[in-house]
Short mmCIF file of C-alpha atoms and ligand atoms in Angstrom, two decimals:
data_model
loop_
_atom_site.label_atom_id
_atom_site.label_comp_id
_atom_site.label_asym_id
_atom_site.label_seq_id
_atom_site.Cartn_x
_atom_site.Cartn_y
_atom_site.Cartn_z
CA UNK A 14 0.00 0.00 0.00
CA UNK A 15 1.53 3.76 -1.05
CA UNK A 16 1.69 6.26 2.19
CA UNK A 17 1.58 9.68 1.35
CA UNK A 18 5.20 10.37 1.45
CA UNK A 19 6.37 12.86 4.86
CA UNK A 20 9.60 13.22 6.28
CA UNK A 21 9.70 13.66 10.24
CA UNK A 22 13.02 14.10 12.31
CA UNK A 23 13.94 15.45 15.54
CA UNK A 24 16.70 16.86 17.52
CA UNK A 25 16.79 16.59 21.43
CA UNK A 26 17.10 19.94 23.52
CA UNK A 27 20.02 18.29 25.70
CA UNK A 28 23.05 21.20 25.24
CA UNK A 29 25.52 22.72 22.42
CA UNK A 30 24.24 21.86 19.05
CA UNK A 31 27.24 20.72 17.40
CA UNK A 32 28.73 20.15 13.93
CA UNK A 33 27.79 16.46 13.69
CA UNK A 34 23.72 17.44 14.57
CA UNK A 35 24.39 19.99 11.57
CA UNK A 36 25.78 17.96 9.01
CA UNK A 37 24.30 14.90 10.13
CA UNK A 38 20.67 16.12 10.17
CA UNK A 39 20.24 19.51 10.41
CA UNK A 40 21.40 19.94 6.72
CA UNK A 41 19.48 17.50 5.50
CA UNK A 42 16.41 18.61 6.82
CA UNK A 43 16.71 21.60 5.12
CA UNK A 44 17.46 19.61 1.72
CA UNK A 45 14.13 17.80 1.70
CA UNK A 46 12.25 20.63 2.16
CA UNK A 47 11.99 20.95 -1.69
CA UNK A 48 10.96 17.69 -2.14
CA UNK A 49 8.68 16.44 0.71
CA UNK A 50 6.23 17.84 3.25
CA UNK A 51 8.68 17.77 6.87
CA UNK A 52 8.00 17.86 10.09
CA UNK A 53 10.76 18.85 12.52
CA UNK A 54 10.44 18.42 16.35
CA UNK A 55 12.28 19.96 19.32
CA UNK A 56 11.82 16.48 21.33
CA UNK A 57 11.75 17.67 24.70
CA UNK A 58 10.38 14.39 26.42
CA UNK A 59 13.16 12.80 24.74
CA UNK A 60 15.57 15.17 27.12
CA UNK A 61 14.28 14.48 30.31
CA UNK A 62 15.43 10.81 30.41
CA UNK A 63 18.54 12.29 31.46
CA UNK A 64 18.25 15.04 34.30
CA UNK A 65 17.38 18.81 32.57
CA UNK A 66 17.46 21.56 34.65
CA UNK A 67 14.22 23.28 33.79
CA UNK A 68 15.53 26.83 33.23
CA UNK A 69 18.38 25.43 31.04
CA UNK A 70 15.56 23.32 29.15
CA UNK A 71 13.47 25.69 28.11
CA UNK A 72 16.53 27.74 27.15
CA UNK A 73 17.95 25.23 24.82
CA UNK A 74 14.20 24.39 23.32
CA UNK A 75 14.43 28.05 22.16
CA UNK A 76 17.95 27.43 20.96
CA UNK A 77 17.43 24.52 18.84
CA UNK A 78 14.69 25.87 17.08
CA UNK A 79 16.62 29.48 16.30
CA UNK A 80 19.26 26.10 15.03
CA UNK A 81 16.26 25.01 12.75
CA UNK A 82 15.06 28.56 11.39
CA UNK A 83 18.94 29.91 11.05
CA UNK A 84 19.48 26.84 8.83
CA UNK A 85 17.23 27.75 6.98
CA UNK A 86 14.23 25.66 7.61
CA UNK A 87 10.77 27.22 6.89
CA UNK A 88 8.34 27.07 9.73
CA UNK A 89 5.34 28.22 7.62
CA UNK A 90 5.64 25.74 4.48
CA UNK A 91 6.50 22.74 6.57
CA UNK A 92 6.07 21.90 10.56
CA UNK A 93 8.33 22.97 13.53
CA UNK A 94 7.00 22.52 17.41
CA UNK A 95 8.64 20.88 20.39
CA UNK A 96 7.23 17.48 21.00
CA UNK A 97 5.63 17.92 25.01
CA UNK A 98 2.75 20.44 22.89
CA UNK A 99 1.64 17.48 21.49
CA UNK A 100 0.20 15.06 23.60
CA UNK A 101 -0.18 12.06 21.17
CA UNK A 102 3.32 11.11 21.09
CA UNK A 103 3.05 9.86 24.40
CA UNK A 104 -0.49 8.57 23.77
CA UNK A 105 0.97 6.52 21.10
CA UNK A 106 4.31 5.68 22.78
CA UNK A 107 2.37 3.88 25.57
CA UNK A 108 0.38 1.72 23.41
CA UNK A 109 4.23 1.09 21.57
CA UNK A 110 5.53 -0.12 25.46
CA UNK A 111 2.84 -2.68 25.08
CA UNK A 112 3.69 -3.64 21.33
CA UNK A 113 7.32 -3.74 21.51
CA UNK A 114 9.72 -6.34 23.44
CA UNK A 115 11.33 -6.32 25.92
CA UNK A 116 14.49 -8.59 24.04
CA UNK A 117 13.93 -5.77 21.69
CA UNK A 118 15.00 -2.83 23.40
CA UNK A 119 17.76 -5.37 25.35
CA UNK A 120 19.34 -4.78 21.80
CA UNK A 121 19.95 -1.00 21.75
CA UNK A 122 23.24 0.09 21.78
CA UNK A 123 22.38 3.34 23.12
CA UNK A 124 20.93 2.63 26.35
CA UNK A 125 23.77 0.42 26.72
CA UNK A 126 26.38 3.71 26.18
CA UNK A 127 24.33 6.40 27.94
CA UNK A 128 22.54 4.24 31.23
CA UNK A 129 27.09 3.03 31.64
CA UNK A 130 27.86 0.76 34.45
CA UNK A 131 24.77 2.29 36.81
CA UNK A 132 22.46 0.55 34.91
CA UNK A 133 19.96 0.40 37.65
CA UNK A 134 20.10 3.83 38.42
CA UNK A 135 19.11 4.94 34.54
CA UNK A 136 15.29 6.10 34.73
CA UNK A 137 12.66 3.90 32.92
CA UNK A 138 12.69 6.70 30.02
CA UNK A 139 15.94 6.15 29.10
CA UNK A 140 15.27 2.68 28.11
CA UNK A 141 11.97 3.41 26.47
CA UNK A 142 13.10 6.06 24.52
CA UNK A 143 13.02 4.21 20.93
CA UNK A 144 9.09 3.21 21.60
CA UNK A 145 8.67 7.22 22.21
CA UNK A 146 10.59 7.72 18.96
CA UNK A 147 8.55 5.10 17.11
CA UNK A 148 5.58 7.31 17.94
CA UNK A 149 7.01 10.70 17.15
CA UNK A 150 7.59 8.97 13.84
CA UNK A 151 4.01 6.91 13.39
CA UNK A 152 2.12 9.16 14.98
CA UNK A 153 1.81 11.35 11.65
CA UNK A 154 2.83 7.88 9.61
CA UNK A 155 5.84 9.57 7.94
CA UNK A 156 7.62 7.56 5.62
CA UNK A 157 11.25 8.88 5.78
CA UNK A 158 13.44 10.12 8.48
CA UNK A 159 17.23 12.05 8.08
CA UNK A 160 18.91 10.95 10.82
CA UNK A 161 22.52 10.36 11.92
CA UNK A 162 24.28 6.81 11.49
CA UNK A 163 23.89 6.47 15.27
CA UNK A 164 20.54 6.39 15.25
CA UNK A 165 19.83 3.61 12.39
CA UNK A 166 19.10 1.27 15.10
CA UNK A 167 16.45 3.15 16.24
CA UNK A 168 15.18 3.53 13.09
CA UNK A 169 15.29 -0.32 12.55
CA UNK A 170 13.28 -0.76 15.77
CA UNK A 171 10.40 2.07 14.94
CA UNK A 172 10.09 -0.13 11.58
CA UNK A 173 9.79 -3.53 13.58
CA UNK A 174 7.67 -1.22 15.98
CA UNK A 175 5.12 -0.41 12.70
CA UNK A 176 5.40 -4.33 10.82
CA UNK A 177 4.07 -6.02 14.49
CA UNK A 178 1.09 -3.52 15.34
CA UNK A 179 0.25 -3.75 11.43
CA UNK A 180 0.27 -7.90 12.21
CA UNK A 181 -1.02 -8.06 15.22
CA UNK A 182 -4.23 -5.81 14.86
CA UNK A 183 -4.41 -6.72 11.07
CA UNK A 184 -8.25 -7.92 11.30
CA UNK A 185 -9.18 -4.91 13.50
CA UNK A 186 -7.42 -3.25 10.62
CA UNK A 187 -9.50 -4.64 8.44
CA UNK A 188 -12.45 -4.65 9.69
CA UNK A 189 -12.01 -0.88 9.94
CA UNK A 190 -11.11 -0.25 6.40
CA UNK A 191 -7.69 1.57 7.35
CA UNK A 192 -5.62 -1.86 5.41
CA UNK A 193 -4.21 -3.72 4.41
CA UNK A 194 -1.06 -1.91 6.72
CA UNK A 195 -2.04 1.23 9.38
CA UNK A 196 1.36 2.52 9.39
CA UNK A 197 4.15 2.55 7.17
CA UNK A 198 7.88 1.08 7.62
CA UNK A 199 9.82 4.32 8.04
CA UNK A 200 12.78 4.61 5.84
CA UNK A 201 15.73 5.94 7.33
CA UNK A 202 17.90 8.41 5.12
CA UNK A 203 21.61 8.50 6.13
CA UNK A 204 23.42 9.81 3.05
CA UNK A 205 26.78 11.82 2.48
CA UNK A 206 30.64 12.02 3.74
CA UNK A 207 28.77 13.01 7.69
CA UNK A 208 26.79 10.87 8.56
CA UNK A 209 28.99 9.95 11.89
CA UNK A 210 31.06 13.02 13.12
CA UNK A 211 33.43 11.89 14.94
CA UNK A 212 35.02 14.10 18.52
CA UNK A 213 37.82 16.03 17.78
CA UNK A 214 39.70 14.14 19.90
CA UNK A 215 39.14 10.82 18.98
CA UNK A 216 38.79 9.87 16.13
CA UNK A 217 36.43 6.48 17.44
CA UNK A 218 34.39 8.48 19.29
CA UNK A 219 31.03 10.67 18.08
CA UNK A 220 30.67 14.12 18.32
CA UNK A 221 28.48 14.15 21.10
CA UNK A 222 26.83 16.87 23.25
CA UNK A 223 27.71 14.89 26.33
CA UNK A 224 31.10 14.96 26.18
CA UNK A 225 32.84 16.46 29.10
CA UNK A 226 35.32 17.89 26.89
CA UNK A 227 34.36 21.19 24.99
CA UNK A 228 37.41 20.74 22.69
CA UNK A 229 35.63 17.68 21.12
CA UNK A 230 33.28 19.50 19.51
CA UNK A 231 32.75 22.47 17.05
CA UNK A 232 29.36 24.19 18.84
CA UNK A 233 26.99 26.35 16.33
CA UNK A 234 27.69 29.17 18.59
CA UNK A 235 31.41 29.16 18.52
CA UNK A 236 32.71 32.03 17.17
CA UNK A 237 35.78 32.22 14.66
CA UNK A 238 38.90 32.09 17.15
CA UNK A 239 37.20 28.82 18.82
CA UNK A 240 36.60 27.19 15.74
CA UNK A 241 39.87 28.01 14.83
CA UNK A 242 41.58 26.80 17.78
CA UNK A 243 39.46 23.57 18.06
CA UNK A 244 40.70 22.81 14.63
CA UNK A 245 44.22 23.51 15.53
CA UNK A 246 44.44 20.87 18.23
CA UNK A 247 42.28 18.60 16.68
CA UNK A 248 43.83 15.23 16.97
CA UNK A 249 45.61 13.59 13.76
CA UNK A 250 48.66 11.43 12.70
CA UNK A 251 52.01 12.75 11.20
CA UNK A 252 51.13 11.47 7.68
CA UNK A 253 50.48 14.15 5.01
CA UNK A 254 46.92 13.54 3.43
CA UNK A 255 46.56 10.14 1.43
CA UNK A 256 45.51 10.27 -2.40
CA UNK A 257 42.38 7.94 -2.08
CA UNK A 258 39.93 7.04 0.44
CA UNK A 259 41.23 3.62 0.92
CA UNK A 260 44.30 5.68 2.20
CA UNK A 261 41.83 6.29 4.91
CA UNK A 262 40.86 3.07 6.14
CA UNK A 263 43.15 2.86 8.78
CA UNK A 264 43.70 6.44 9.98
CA UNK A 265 40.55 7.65 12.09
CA UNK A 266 41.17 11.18 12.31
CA UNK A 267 42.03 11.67 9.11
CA UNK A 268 38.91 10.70 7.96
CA UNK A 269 36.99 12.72 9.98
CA UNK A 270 38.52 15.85 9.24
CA UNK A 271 38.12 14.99 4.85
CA UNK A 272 35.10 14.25 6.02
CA UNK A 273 33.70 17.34 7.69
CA UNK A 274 35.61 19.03 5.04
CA UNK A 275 33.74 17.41 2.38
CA UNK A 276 30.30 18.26 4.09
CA UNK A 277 30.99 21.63 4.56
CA UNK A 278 32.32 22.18 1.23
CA UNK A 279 29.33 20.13 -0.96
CA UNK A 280 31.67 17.62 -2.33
CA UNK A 281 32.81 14.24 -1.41
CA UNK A 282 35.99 12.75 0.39
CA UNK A 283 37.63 11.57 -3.10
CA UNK A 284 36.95 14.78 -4.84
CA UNK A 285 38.81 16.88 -1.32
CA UNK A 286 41.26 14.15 -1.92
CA UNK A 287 42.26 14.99 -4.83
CA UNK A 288 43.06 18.64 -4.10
CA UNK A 289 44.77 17.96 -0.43
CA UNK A 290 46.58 14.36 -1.18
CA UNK A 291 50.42 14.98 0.02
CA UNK A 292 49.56 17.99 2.16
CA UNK A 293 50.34 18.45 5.71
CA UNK A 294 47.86 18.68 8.20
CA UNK A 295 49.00 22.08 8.84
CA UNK A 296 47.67 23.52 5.60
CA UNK A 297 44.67 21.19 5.60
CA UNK A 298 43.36 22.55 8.58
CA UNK A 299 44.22 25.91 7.84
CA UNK A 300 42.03 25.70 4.62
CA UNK A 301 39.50 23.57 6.91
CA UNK A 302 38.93 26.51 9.52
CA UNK A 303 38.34 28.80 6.74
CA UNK A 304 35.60 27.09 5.21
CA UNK A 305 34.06 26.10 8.86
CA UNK A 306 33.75 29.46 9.95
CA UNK A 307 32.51 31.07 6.52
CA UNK A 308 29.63 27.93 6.55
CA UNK A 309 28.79 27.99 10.40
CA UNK A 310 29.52 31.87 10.90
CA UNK A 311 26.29 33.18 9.45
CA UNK A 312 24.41 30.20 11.38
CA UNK A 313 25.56 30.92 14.72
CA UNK A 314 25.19 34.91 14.38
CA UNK A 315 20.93 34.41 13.30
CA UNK A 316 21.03 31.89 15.99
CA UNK A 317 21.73 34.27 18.38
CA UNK A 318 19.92 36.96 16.84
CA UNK A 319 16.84 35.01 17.25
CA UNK A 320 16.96 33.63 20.65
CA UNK A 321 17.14 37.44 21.48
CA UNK A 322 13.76 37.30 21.11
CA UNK A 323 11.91 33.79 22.52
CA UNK A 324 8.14 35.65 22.04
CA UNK A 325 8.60 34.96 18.38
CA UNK A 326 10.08 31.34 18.67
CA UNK A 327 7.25 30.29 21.10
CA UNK A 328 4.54 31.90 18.47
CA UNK A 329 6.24 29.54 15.80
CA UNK A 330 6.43 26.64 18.00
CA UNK A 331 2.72 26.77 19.36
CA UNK A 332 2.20 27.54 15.44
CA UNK A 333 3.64 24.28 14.51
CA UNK A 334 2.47 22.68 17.75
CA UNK A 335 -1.52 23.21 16.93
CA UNK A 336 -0.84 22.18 13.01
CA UNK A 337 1.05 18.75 14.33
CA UNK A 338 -1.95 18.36 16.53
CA UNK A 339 -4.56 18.17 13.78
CA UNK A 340 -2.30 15.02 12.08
CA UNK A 341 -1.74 13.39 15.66
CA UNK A 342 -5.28 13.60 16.66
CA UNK A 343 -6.69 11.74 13.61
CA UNK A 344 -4.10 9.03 13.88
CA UNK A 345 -5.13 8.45 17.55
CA UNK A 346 -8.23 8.67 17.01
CA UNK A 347 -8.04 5.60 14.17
CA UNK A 348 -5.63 3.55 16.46
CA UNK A 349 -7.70 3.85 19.78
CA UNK A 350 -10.70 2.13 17.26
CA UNK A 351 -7.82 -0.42 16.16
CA UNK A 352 -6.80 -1.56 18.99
CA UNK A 353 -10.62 -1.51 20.81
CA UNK A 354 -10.94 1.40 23.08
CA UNK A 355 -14.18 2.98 23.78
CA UNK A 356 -13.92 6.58 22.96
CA UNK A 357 -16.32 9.81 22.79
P1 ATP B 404 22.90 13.46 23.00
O1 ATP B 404 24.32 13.19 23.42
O2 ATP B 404 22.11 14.27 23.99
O3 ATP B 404 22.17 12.22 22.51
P2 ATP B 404 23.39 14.13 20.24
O4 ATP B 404 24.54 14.96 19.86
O5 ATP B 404 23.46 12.67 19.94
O6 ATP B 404 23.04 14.43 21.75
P3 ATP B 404 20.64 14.17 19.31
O7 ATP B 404 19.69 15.28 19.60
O8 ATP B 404 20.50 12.88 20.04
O9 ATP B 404 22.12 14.75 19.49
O10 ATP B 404 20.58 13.86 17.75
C1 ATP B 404 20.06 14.77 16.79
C2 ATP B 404 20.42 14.31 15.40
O11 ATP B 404 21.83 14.51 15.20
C3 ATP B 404 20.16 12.82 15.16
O12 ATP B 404 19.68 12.66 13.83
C4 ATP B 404 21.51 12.19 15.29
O13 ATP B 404 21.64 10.99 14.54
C5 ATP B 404 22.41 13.29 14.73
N1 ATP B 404 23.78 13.20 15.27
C6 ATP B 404 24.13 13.28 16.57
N2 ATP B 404 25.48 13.19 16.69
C7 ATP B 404 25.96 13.05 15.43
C8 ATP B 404 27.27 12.92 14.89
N3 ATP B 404 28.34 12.92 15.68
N4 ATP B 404 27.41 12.83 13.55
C9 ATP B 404 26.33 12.84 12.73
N5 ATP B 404 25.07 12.96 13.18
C10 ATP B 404 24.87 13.07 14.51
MG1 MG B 405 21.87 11.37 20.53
#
């Protein structure tokens, strides 16, 4: 069966927006924009399943949607909203607790990195996290979501998520006349040289909010010096650039850097490869601080014009927020009849 074709994605409110959420996502979201109807979410309730302080929370909601708008997604054509205005997801990730298993989410890797050794003390959130995504997904039964490499898991789970309520309540389906399938099997799209930034200083390691150090990571906000110096002292090897990809393979750091040069400069690995192979790293990252701070620059200074002014980004959020509502409210309404609840 064909599913009117919608792209959803979202980006938690948890600290500095970095260079792998722009590459990795936020760039693509504002790609598809010419092609598909989007719908971008501030996922708050995604946050909280590690402790938020609530005045930094609301701060940082603000801040990644000035991220969205200063890339240069459009609120008005598509959908932007943070995801606590819309009750549904959690309507829908509740009934997704009782369709998923538990061996399931025993699976995902990123409980696994983020609950650590104090696995008891992780809250219950934390570890049902992918059913909320499923349903920030389902709930407006998009068909394709731009995400990072790290979350392809996820992704696979939301899709297992969709095939076993589709099987399991496939006569109430029926019966209905919403078949032969309720919901479609999301699509994940993780395309380009970015699709994993890697920290600054390590090369095995993704660019991650989280990480303690501030070094690791190029924020949105950083100005020119920080870039600059973050470059600098990025980690790398003494071996001038290779000539081919393969030249790559082994050498971590490397790869990262042609890589984020690559994304920020529209072109792939190979292609940067050509120009750089046989150059120090010296020059490399002299040309690679250049074009970071003439692509992120302009970014970071609207970002900060905007969250000068939070009346407007809450107007565009509860904007978004009522417009999401509409879609949410008719898929819960069809899945409470699916799965047999009595309703008004
Ligand atoms: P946290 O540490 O709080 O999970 P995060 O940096 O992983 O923060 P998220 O809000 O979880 O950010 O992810 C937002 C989007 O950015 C997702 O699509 C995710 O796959 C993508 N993303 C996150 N880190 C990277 C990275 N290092 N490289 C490429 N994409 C990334
Ligand atoms: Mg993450």
């Amino acid at each position: 069966m064909a599913f009117k074709e919608l792209v959803f994605s979202g980006v938690q409110p948890t600290g500095n927006l970095h260079l792998g959420n722009y590459l990795g996502a936020i760039v693509k979201f504002v790609a598809l924009q010419e092609r598909y109807d989007c719908i971008y979410c501030v996922v708050d309730m995604h946050a909280i399943t590690v402790w938020q302080d609530p005045a930094e929370l609301k701060r940082s909601i603000r801040e990644v949607t000035a991220a969205f708008l200063a890339s240069g997604i459009d609120p008005k054509r598509h959908i932007v909203f943070n995801q606590s205005q819309v009750a549904e997801h959690a309507e829908l990730a509740w009934i997704f607790n009782c369709v998923a298993r538990l061996g399931w989410l025993n699976r995902m890797t990123q409980f696994k990195e983020k609950a650590g050794k104090d696995r008891e003390n992780a809250s219950v959130g934390l570890y049902a996290y992918p059913n909320l995504m499923a349903a920030d997904i389902l709930v407006y039964r998009a068909t394709h979501v731009p995400v990072g490499e790290d979350q392809k898991q996820h992704l696979e789970l939301s899709r297992d998520i969709a095939q076993k309520f589709n099987n399991d309540f496939a006569d109430s389906i029926a019966t209905l006349g919403l078949g032969p399938a309720f919901f479609p099997l999301p699509e994940p799209l993780i395309q380009g040289p970015a699709t994993r930034v890697m920290s600054l200083r390590d090369g095995t390691k993704k660019m991650s909010k989280s990480d303690p150090s501030d070094y690791s990571r190029i924020n949105l906000t950083d100005d020119a010096d920080a870039i600059a110096q973050k470059v600098r002292k990025a980690k790398t090897d003494p071996d001038p650039l290779p000539h081919d990809e393969k030249g790559l393979e082994t050498r971590p750091e490397a790869d990262n850097l042609v890589g984020i040069f690559a994304a920020l400069a529209d072109r792939t690995k190979a292609d940067v490869l050509r120009e750089y192979a046989g150059a120090q790293f010296s020059s490399f990252k002299a040309a690679l601080v250049d074009l970071a701070v003439a692509r992120l620059g302009p970014v970071g200074a609207e970002m900060k014009r905007l969250v000068q002014d939070p009346a407007h980004i809450d107007a565009v959020l509860g904007d978004g927020a009522a417009r999401a509502g509409v879609l949410a409210a008719e898929t819960m309404r069809a899945v409470k009849d699916i799965v047999g609840f009595v309703r008004r």
